Amino acid sequence: MPRSKRARTVTLTQTAPKGQVLKERLVGDVREALAKYAHAYVFYVANFRTAKMKDVRERFGSKARFFMGKNKVMQVALGRSRSDEPEENSSLLSDYLTGNCGVLFTDEQPDAIEEFFNSFGESEFARAGFRATRTVRLLAGALSQFAHPQEPYLRQQLKLPVRLNRGTVELERDHIVCRRGQRLSSEQAQLLKLLGVQMAHFAFRLACRWQRDGATFTPFMSAAEARD
């Protein structure tokens, strides 16, 4: 008779937690990249979007490696002080690992890297919590960009004062979708998306660079600025 899986005994002290295994793997991968590539950058991302970040990764291909997330684990990998850094001055990168950031390892020349990141930027739809960059107002009358099946959703879910008039979605009165400086609700963000209004900007800021040759560290901002 086959032995039941429920009857098996697992010694927990001999089983490494999955999270710990992943952390150790990340530390190993970061240190491997640090030993392999000539340059390391810490960068910050505004209005992060997975699809756009994927495009950036593909632009560099095998010439670079990106790491994002798990800032504290990456600090362990790079060293939290001079006493535990795997490479000379690599721990200086750790001071900048805060918030929505990442580390780029590459062999490309610094001028090319810095020109790319400093000039890169793409418009994107804002999400809930984003501060509106301008006031958006809709005037009463026909909203020809919407089809009549959307009317219940606009009225009930997005709280837009609309009605159907002979099959056309009509705004009953002037309506302010959002005001400049206001944090967007999920309904406002969704309505702006339906209207095709893009307020967010997916962009990068380079914080610092570490260079293997001479173990040179170059800050582009202070660590205090990075934490603000």
PDB file of C-alpha atoms in Angstrom:
ATOM      1  CA  MET A   1       0.000   0.000   0.000  1.00  0.00           C
ATOM      2  CA  PRO A   2       1.503   3.400  -0.973  1.00  0.00           C
ATOM      3  CA  ARG A   3       2.632   5.507   1.943  1.00  0.00           C
ATOM      4  CA  SER A   4       0.479   8.569   2.544  1.00  0.00           C
ATOM      5  CA  LYS A   5       2.161  11.936   2.028  1.00  0.00           C
ATOM      6  CA  ARG A   6       0.515  13.059   5.244  1.00  0.00           C
ATOM      7  CA  ALA A   7       2.529  10.458   7.130  1.00  0.00           C
ATOM      8  CA  ARG A   8       5.864  11.897   6.081  1.00  0.00           C
ATOM      9  CA  THR A   9       7.931  13.622   8.723  1.00  0.00           C
ATOM     10  CA  VAL A  10       9.663  16.884   7.829  1.00  0.00           C
ATOM     11  CA  THR A  11      12.386  18.199  10.113  1.00  0.00           C
ATOM     12  CA  LEU A  12      11.851  21.927  10.112  1.00  0.00           C
ATOM     13  CA  THR A  13      15.335  22.692  11.385  1.00  0.00           C
ATOM     14  CA  GLN A  14      16.747  21.202   8.198  1.00  0.00           C
ATOM     15  CA  THR A  15      14.459  23.129   5.850  1.00  0.00           C
ATOM     16  CA  ALA A  16      15.562  26.626   4.869  1.00  0.00           C
ATOM     17  CA  PRO A  17      12.641  29.072   4.558  1.00  0.00           C
ATOM     18  CA  LYS A  18      11.963  29.967   0.934  1.00  0.00           C
ATOM     19  CA  GLY A  19      12.283  33.691   1.658  1.00  0.00           C
ATOM     20  CA  GLN A  20      15.740  33.196   3.129  1.00  0.00           C
ATOM     21  CA  VAL A  21      16.842  31.192   0.102  1.00  0.00           C
ATOM     22  CA  LEU A  22      15.675  33.972  -2.239  1.00  0.00           C
ATOM     23  CA  LYS A  23      17.493  36.610  -0.191  1.00  0.00           C
ATOM     24  CA  GLU A  24      20.716  34.628  -0.263  1.00  0.00           C
ATOM     25  CA  ARG A  25      20.353  34.145  -4.010  1.00  0.00           C
ATOM     26  CA  LEU A  26      19.875  37.890  -4.505  1.00  0.00           C
ATOM     27  CA  VAL A  27      22.970  38.649  -2.436  1.00  0.00           C
ATOM     28  CA  GLY A  28      24.939  36.193  -4.545  1.00  0.00           C
ATOM     29  CA  ASP A  29      23.628  37.593  -7.836  1.00  0.00           C
ATOM     30  CA  VAL A  30      24.411  41.197  -6.858  1.00  0.00           C
ATOM     31  CA  ARG A  31      27.932  40.306  -5.756  1.00  0.00           C
ATOM     32  CA  GLU A  32      28.498  38.341  -8.944  1.00  0.00           C
ATOM     33  CA  ALA A  33      27.454  41.361 -11.021  1.00  0.00           C
ATOM     34  CA  LEU A  34      29.631  43.659  -8.904  1.00  0.00           C
ATOM     35  CA  ALA A  35      32.633  41.450  -9.641  1.00  0.00           C
ATOM     36  CA  LYS A  36      31.802  41.159 -13.349  1.00  0.00           C
ATOM     37  CA  TYR A  37      30.904  44.662 -14.563  1.00  0.00           C
ATOM     38  CA  ALA A  38      33.005  47.811 -14.718  1.00  0.00           C
ATOM     39  CA  HIS A  39      30.375  50.243 -13.430  1.00  0.00           C
ATOM     40  CA  ALA A  40      27.505  50.226 -10.939  1.00  0.00           C
ATOM     41  CA  TYR A  41      24.813  52.902 -10.692  1.00  0.00           C
ATOM     42  CA  VAL A  42      22.052  53.508  -8.189  1.00  0.00           C
ATOM     43  CA  PHE A  43      19.039  55.062  -9.914  1.00  0.00           C
ATOM     44  CA  TYR A  44      15.587  56.268  -8.884  1.00  0.00           C
ATOM     45  CA  VAL A  45      12.402  55.749 -10.865  1.00  0.00           C
ATOM     46  CA  ALA A  46       9.452  58.131 -10.960  1.00  0.00           C
ATOM     47  CA  ASN A  47       6.039  56.657 -11.797  1.00  0.00           C
ATOM     48  CA  PHE A  48       7.357  53.141 -12.273  1.00  0.00           C
ATOM     49  CA  ARG A  49       5.643  51.012 -14.935  1.00  0.00           C
ATOM     50  CA  THR A  50       6.593  47.359 -15.433  1.00  0.00           C
ATOM     51  CA  ALA A  51       6.120  47.370 -19.216  1.00  0.00           C
ATOM     52  CA  LYS A  52       8.289  50.452 -19.729  1.00  0.00           C
ATOM     53  CA  MET A  53      10.975  49.124 -17.398  1.00  0.00           C
ATOM     54  CA  LYS A  54      11.014  45.936 -19.456  1.00  0.00           C
ATOM     55  CA  ASP A  55      11.704  48.034 -22.573  1.00  0.00           C
ATOM     56  CA  VAL A  56      14.650  49.689 -20.831  1.00  0.00           C
ATOM     57  CA  ARG A  57      16.066  46.320 -19.785  1.00  0.00           C
ATOM     58  CA  GLU A  58      15.774  45.082 -23.369  1.00  0.00           C
ATOM     59  CA  ARG A  59      17.570  48.182 -24.651  1.00  0.00           C
ATOM     60  CA  PHE A  60      20.687  47.168 -22.670  1.00  0.00           C
ATOM     61  CA  GLY A  61      20.318  43.423 -23.224  1.00  0.00           C
ATOM     62  CA  SER A  62      23.284  41.344 -22.079  1.00  0.00           C
ATOM     63  CA  LYS A  63      25.483  44.441 -21.709  1.00  0.00           C
ATOM     64  CA  ALA A  64      23.977  45.238 -18.330  1.00  0.00           C
ATOM     65  CA  ARG A  65      22.091  43.815 -15.396  1.00  0.00           C
ATOM     66  CA  PHE A  66      19.343  45.491 -13.357  1.00  0.00           C
ATOM     67  CA  PHE A  67      18.281  44.802  -9.774  1.00  0.00           C
ATOM     68  CA  MET A  68      15.212  46.373  -8.162  1.00  0.00           C
ATOM     69  CA  GLY A  69      13.413  45.748  -4.884  1.00  0.00           C
ATOM     70  CA  LYS A  70      14.721  44.384  -1.571  1.00  0.00           C
ATOM     71  CA  ASN A  71      16.843  47.430  -0.800  1.00  0.00           C
ATOM     72  CA  LYS A  72      18.057  46.085   2.543  1.00  0.00           C
ATOM     73  CA  VAL A  73      19.136  42.807   0.965  1.00  0.00           C
ATOM     74  CA  MET A  74      21.045  44.682  -1.748  1.00  0.00           C
ATOM     75  CA  GLN A  75      22.722  46.733   0.993  1.00  0.00           C
ATOM     76  CA  VAL A  76      23.954  43.479   2.524  1.00  0.00           C
ATOM     77  CA  ALA A  77      25.274  42.409  -0.887  1.00  0.00           C
ATOM     78  CA  LEU A  78      27.116  45.686  -1.502  1.00  0.00           C
ATOM     79  CA  GLY A  79      28.200  46.095   2.090  1.00  0.00           C
ATOM     80  CA  ARG A  80      26.660  48.259   4.780  1.00  0.00           C
ATOM     81  CA  SER A  81      30.041  49.590   5.889  1.00  0.00           C
ATOM     82  CA  ARG A  82      33.676  49.543   4.867  1.00  0.00           C
ATOM     83  CA  SER A  83      34.229  46.504   7.085  1.00  0.00           C
ATOM     84  CA  ASP A  84      31.894  44.175   5.160  1.00  0.00           C
ATOM     85  CA  GLU A  85      31.989  45.529   1.586  1.00  0.00           C
ATOM     86  CA  PRO A  86      32.952  42.922  -1.054  1.00  0.00           C
ATOM     87  CA  GLU A  87      34.721  45.549  -3.201  1.00  0.00           C
ATOM     88  CA  GLU A  88      36.481  48.724  -2.142  1.00  0.00           C
ATOM     89  CA  ASN A  89      33.962  51.594  -1.787  1.00  0.00           C
ATOM     90  CA  SER A  90      31.000  49.449  -2.883  1.00  0.00           C
ATOM     91  CA  SER A  91      29.311  50.112   0.476  1.00  0.00           C
ATOM     92  CA  LEU A  92      28.963  53.773  -0.528  1.00  0.00           C
ATOM     93  CA  LEU A  93      26.264  52.679  -2.975  1.00  0.00           C
ATOM     94  CA  SER A  94      24.210  51.320  -0.073  1.00  0.00           C
ATOM     95  CA  ASP A  95      23.688  54.806   1.359  1.00  0.00           C
ATOM     96  CA  TYR A  96      21.525  55.587  -1.683  1.00  0.00           C
ATOM     97  CA  LEU A  97      19.360  52.462  -1.636  1.00  0.00           C
ATOM     98  CA  THR A  98      16.129  53.922  -0.376  1.00  0.00           C
ATOM     99  CA  GLY A  99      12.623  54.188  -1.804  1.00  0.00           C
ATOM    100  CA  ASN A 100      11.787  53.259  -5.385  1.00  0.00           C
ATOM    101  CA  CYS A 101      15.277  52.628  -6.668  1.00  0.00           C
ATOM    102  CA  GLY A 102      17.467  50.047  -8.342  1.00  0.00           C
ATOM    103  CA  VAL A 103      21.057  49.160  -9.185  1.00  0.00           C
ATOM    104  CA  LEU A 104      22.423  48.935 -12.716  1.00  0.00           C
ATOM    105  CA  PHE A 105      25.640  47.055 -13.479  1.00  0.00           C
ATOM    106  CA  THR A 106      27.137  47.659 -16.906  1.00  0.00           C
ATOM    107  CA  ASP A 107      30.294  47.771 -19.014  1.00  0.00           C
ATOM    108  CA  GLU A 108      29.001  50.636 -21.182  1.00  0.00           C
ATOM    109  CA  GLN A 109      30.850  53.930 -21.037  1.00  0.00           C
ATOM    110  CA  PRO A 110      29.613  56.370 -18.379  1.00  0.00           C
ATOM    111  CA  ASP A 111      28.889  59.142 -20.909  1.00  0.00           C
ATOM    112  CA  ALA A 112      26.478  56.891 -22.839  1.00  0.00           C
ATOM    113  CA  ILE A 113      24.765  55.613 -19.693  1.00  0.00           C
ATOM    114  CA  GLU A 114      24.323  59.027 -18.156  1.00  0.00           C
ATOM    115  CA  GLU A 115      23.065  60.624 -21.361  1.00  0.00           C
ATOM    116  CA  PHE A 116      20.463  57.871 -21.742  1.00  0.00           C
ATOM    117  CA  PHE A 117      19.109  58.046 -18.196  1.00  0.00           C
ATOM    118  CA  ASN A 118      19.180  61.826 -17.926  1.00  0.00           C
ATOM    119  CA  SER A 119      17.285  62.279 -21.206  1.00  0.00           C
ATOM    120  CA  PHE A 120      14.849  59.371 -20.898  1.00  0.00           C
ATOM    121  CA  GLY A 121      11.223  60.137 -20.107  1.00  0.00           C
ATOM    122  CA  GLU A 122       7.814  58.977 -21.296  1.00  0.00           C
ATOM    123  CA  SER A 123       4.303  60.179 -20.524  1.00  0.00           C
ATOM    124  CA  GLU A 124       2.023  57.790 -18.668  1.00  0.00           C
ATOM    125  CA  PHE A 125      -1.453  57.712 -17.151  1.00  0.00           C
ATOM    126  CA  ALA A 126      -1.516  58.764 -13.505  1.00  0.00           C
ATOM    127  CA  ARG A 127      -2.599  56.370 -10.793  1.00  0.00           C
ATOM    128  CA  ALA A 128      -4.527  56.871  -7.578  1.00  0.00           C
ATOM    129  CA  GLY A 129      -2.557  58.987  -5.095  1.00  0.00           C
ATOM    130  CA  PHE A 130      -0.764  60.973  -7.808  1.00  0.00           C
ATOM    131  CA  ARG A 131      -0.952  64.767  -7.445  1.00  0.00           C
ATOM    132  CA  ALA A 132      -2.719  66.225 -10.468  1.00  0.00           C
ATOM    133  CA  THR A 133      -0.445  68.469 -12.523  1.00  0.00           C
ATOM    134  CA  ARG A 134      -3.354  70.499 -13.870  1.00  0.00           C
ATOM    135  CA  THR A 135      -7.076  71.057 -13.510  1.00  0.00           C
ATOM    136  CA  VAL A 136      -9.239  69.079 -15.918  1.00  0.00           C
ATOM    137  CA  ARG A 137     -12.753  70.355 -16.588  1.00  0.00           C
ATOM    138  CA  LEU A 138     -15.485  68.841 -18.765  1.00  0.00           C
ATOM    139  CA  LEU A 139     -18.163  71.074 -20.252  1.00  0.00           C
ATOM    140  CA  ALA A 140     -21.812  70.081 -20.310  1.00  0.00           C
ATOM    141  CA  GLY A 141     -22.923  68.430 -23.525  1.00  0.00           C
ATOM    142  CA  ALA A 142     -22.256  65.356 -25.620  1.00  0.00           C
ATOM    143  CA  LEU A 143     -19.270  63.175 -24.732  1.00  0.00           C
ATOM    144  CA  SER A 144     -18.691  61.640 -28.121  1.00  0.00           C
ATOM    145  CA  GLN A 145     -15.600  59.721 -26.977  1.00  0.00           C
ATOM    146  CA  PHE A 146     -17.824  57.367 -24.967  1.00  0.00           C
ATOM    147  CA  ALA A 147     -20.159  54.713 -26.350  1.00  0.00           C
ATOM    148  CA  HIS A 148     -23.659  54.381 -24.908  1.00  0.00           C
ATOM    149  CA  PRO A 149     -22.943  51.050 -23.097  1.00  0.00           C
ATOM    150  CA  GLN A 150     -20.404  52.942 -20.958  1.00  0.00           C
ATOM    151  CA  GLU A 151     -22.993  55.324 -19.537  1.00  0.00           C
ATOM    152  CA  PRO A 152     -23.930  53.231 -16.453  1.00  0.00           C
ATOM    153  CA  TYR A 153     -20.262  52.726 -15.572  1.00  0.00           C
ATOM    154  CA  LEU A 154     -19.480  56.427 -15.948  1.00  0.00           C
ATOM    155  CA  ARG A 155     -22.463  57.420 -13.834  1.00  0.00           C
ATOM    156  CA  GLN A 156     -22.446  54.745 -11.157  1.00  0.00           C
ATOM    157  CA  GLN A 157     -18.769  53.865 -10.732  1.00  0.00           C
ATOM    158  CA  LEU A 158     -16.954  57.048 -11.770  1.00  0.00           C
ATOM    159  CA  LYS A 159     -19.613  59.434 -10.398  1.00  0.00           C
ATOM    160  CA  LEU A 160     -19.822  61.417 -13.621  1.00  0.00           C
ATOM    161  CA  PRO A 161     -23.184  63.276 -14.000  1.00  0.00           C
ATOM    162  CA  VAL A 162     -24.146  61.765 -17.354  1.00  0.00           C
ATOM    163  CA  ARG A 163     -27.294  60.478 -19.056  1.00  0.00           C
ATOM    164  CA  LEU A 164     -28.221  58.946 -22.375  1.00  0.00           C
ATOM    165  CA  ASN A 165     -29.819  61.298 -24.873  1.00  0.00           C
ATOM    166  CA  ARG A 166     -30.933  59.476 -28.025  1.00  0.00           C
ATOM    167  CA  GLY A 167     -28.089  56.993 -27.682  1.00  0.00           C
ATOM    168  CA  THR A 168     -25.432  59.632 -26.974  1.00  0.00           C
ATOM    169  CA  VAL A 169     -23.664  59.958 -23.625  1.00  0.00           C
ATOM    170  CA  GLU A 170     -24.332  63.484 -22.426  1.00  0.00           C
ATOM    171  CA  LEU A 171     -22.819  65.397 -19.517  1.00  0.00           C
ATOM    172  CA  GLU A 172     -25.653  67.094 -17.646  1.00  0.00           C
ATOM    173  CA  ARG A 173     -23.537  69.948 -16.273  1.00  0.00           C
ATOM    174  CA  ASP A 174     -19.973  71.212 -16.209  1.00  0.00           C
ATOM    175  CA  HIS A 175     -17.796  68.880 -14.178  1.00  0.00           C
ATOM    176  CA  ILE A 176     -14.294  69.211 -12.722  1.00  0.00           C
ATOM    177  CA  VAL A 177     -12.541  65.872 -13.000  1.00  0.00           C
ATOM    178  CA  CYS A 178      -9.600  66.984 -10.824  1.00  0.00           C
ATOM    179  CA  ARG A 179      -7.891  70.099  -9.576  1.00  0.00           C
ATOM    180  CA  ARG A 180      -4.205  70.881  -9.842  1.00  0.00           C
ATOM    181  CA  GLY A 181      -2.319  69.666  -6.764  1.00  0.00           C
ATOM    182  CA  GLN A 182      -5.127  67.354  -5.654  1.00  0.00           C
ATOM    183  CA  ARG A 183      -4.307  63.709  -4.968  1.00  0.00           C
ATOM    184  CA  LEU A 184      -6.263  61.583  -7.410  1.00  0.00           C
ATOM    185  CA  SER A 185      -8.781  59.018  -6.246  1.00  0.00           C
ATOM    186  CA  SER A 186      -9.019  55.708  -8.096  1.00  0.00           C
ATOM    187  CA  GLU A 187     -12.187  56.964  -9.834  1.00  0.00           C
ATOM    188  CA  GLN A 188     -10.489  60.168 -10.985  1.00  0.00           C
ATOM    189  CA  ALA A 189      -7.442  58.271 -12.231  1.00  0.00           C
ATOM    190  CA  GLN A 190      -9.623  55.876 -14.200  1.00  0.00           C
ATOM    191  CA  LEU A 191     -11.680  58.699 -15.709  1.00  0.00           C
ATOM    192  CA  LEU A 192      -8.540  60.567 -16.786  1.00  0.00           C
ATOM    193  CA  LYS A 193      -7.341  57.375 -18.448  1.00  0.00           C
ATOM    194  CA  LEU A 194     -10.619  57.003 -20.325  1.00  0.00           C
ATOM    195  CA  LEU A 195     -10.303  60.623 -21.432  1.00  0.00           C
ATOM    196  CA  GLY A 196      -6.763  59.976 -22.664  1.00  0.00           C
ATOM    197  CA  VAL A 197      -5.225  62.513 -20.272  1.00  0.00           C
ATOM    198  CA  GLN A 198      -1.655  61.593 -19.262  1.00  0.00           C
ATOM    199  CA  MET A 199      -0.182  63.448 -16.307  1.00  0.00           C
ATOM    200  CA  ALA A 200       2.522  61.117 -14.995  1.00  0.00           C
ATOM    201  CA  HIS A 201       6.053  60.962 -16.348  1.00  0.00           C
ATOM    202  CA  PHE A 202       8.063  57.731 -16.244  1.00  0.00           C
ATOM    203  CA  ALA A 203      11.643  58.878 -15.764  1.00  0.00           C
ATOM    204  CA  PHE A 204      14.955  58.138 -14.054  1.00  0.00           C
ATOM    205  CA  ARG A 205      17.370  60.008 -11.814  1.00  0.00           C
ATOM    206  CA  LEU A 206      20.914  58.764 -11.385  1.00  0.00           C
ATOM    207  CA  ALA A 207      22.045  58.964  -7.774  1.00  0.00           C
ATOM    208  CA  CYS A 208      25.649  57.773  -7.899  1.00  0.00           C
ATOM    209  CA  ARG A 209      28.219  55.690  -9.760  1.00  0.00           C
ATOM    210  CA  TRP A 210      30.833  53.193  -8.631  1.00  0.00           C
ATOM    211  CA  GLN A 211      33.681  52.384 -11.010  1.00  0.00           C
ATOM    212  CA  ARG A 212      35.887  49.327 -10.675  1.00  0.00           C
ATOM    213  CA  ASP A 213      38.944  51.088 -12.084  1.00  0.00           C
ATOM    214  CA  GLY A 214      40.425  52.764  -9.042  1.00  0.00           C
ATOM    215  CA  ALA A 215      37.345  51.924  -6.925  1.00  0.00           C
ATOM    216  CA  THR A 216      36.087  55.407  -7.771  1.00  0.00           C
ATOM    217  CA  PHE A 217      32.788  56.583  -6.311  1.00  0.00           C
ATOM    218  CA  THR A 218      30.958  59.530  -7.893  1.00  0.00           C
ATOM    219  CA  PRO A 219      27.784  60.933  -6.247  1.00  0.00           C
ATOM    220  CA  PHE A 220      25.288  62.866  -8.388  1.00  0.00           C
ATOM    221  CA  MET A 221      23.351  63.984  -5.299  1.00  0.00           C
ATOM    222  CA  SER A 222      23.853  63.763  -1.569  1.00  0.00           C
ATOM    223  CA  ALA A 223      22.593  60.750   0.392  1.00  0.00           C
ATOM    224  CA  ALA A 224      20.364  63.157   2.344  1.00  0.00           C
ATOM    225  CA  GLU A 225      18.720  64.321  -0.906  1.00  0.00           C
ATOM    226  CA  ALA A 226      18.106  60.698  -1.854  1.00  0.00           C
ATOM    227  CA  ARG A 227      16.185  60.097   1.373  1.00  0.00           C
ATOM    228  CA  ASP A 228      13.902  63.129   0.908  1.00  0.00           C
TER     229      ASP A 228
END
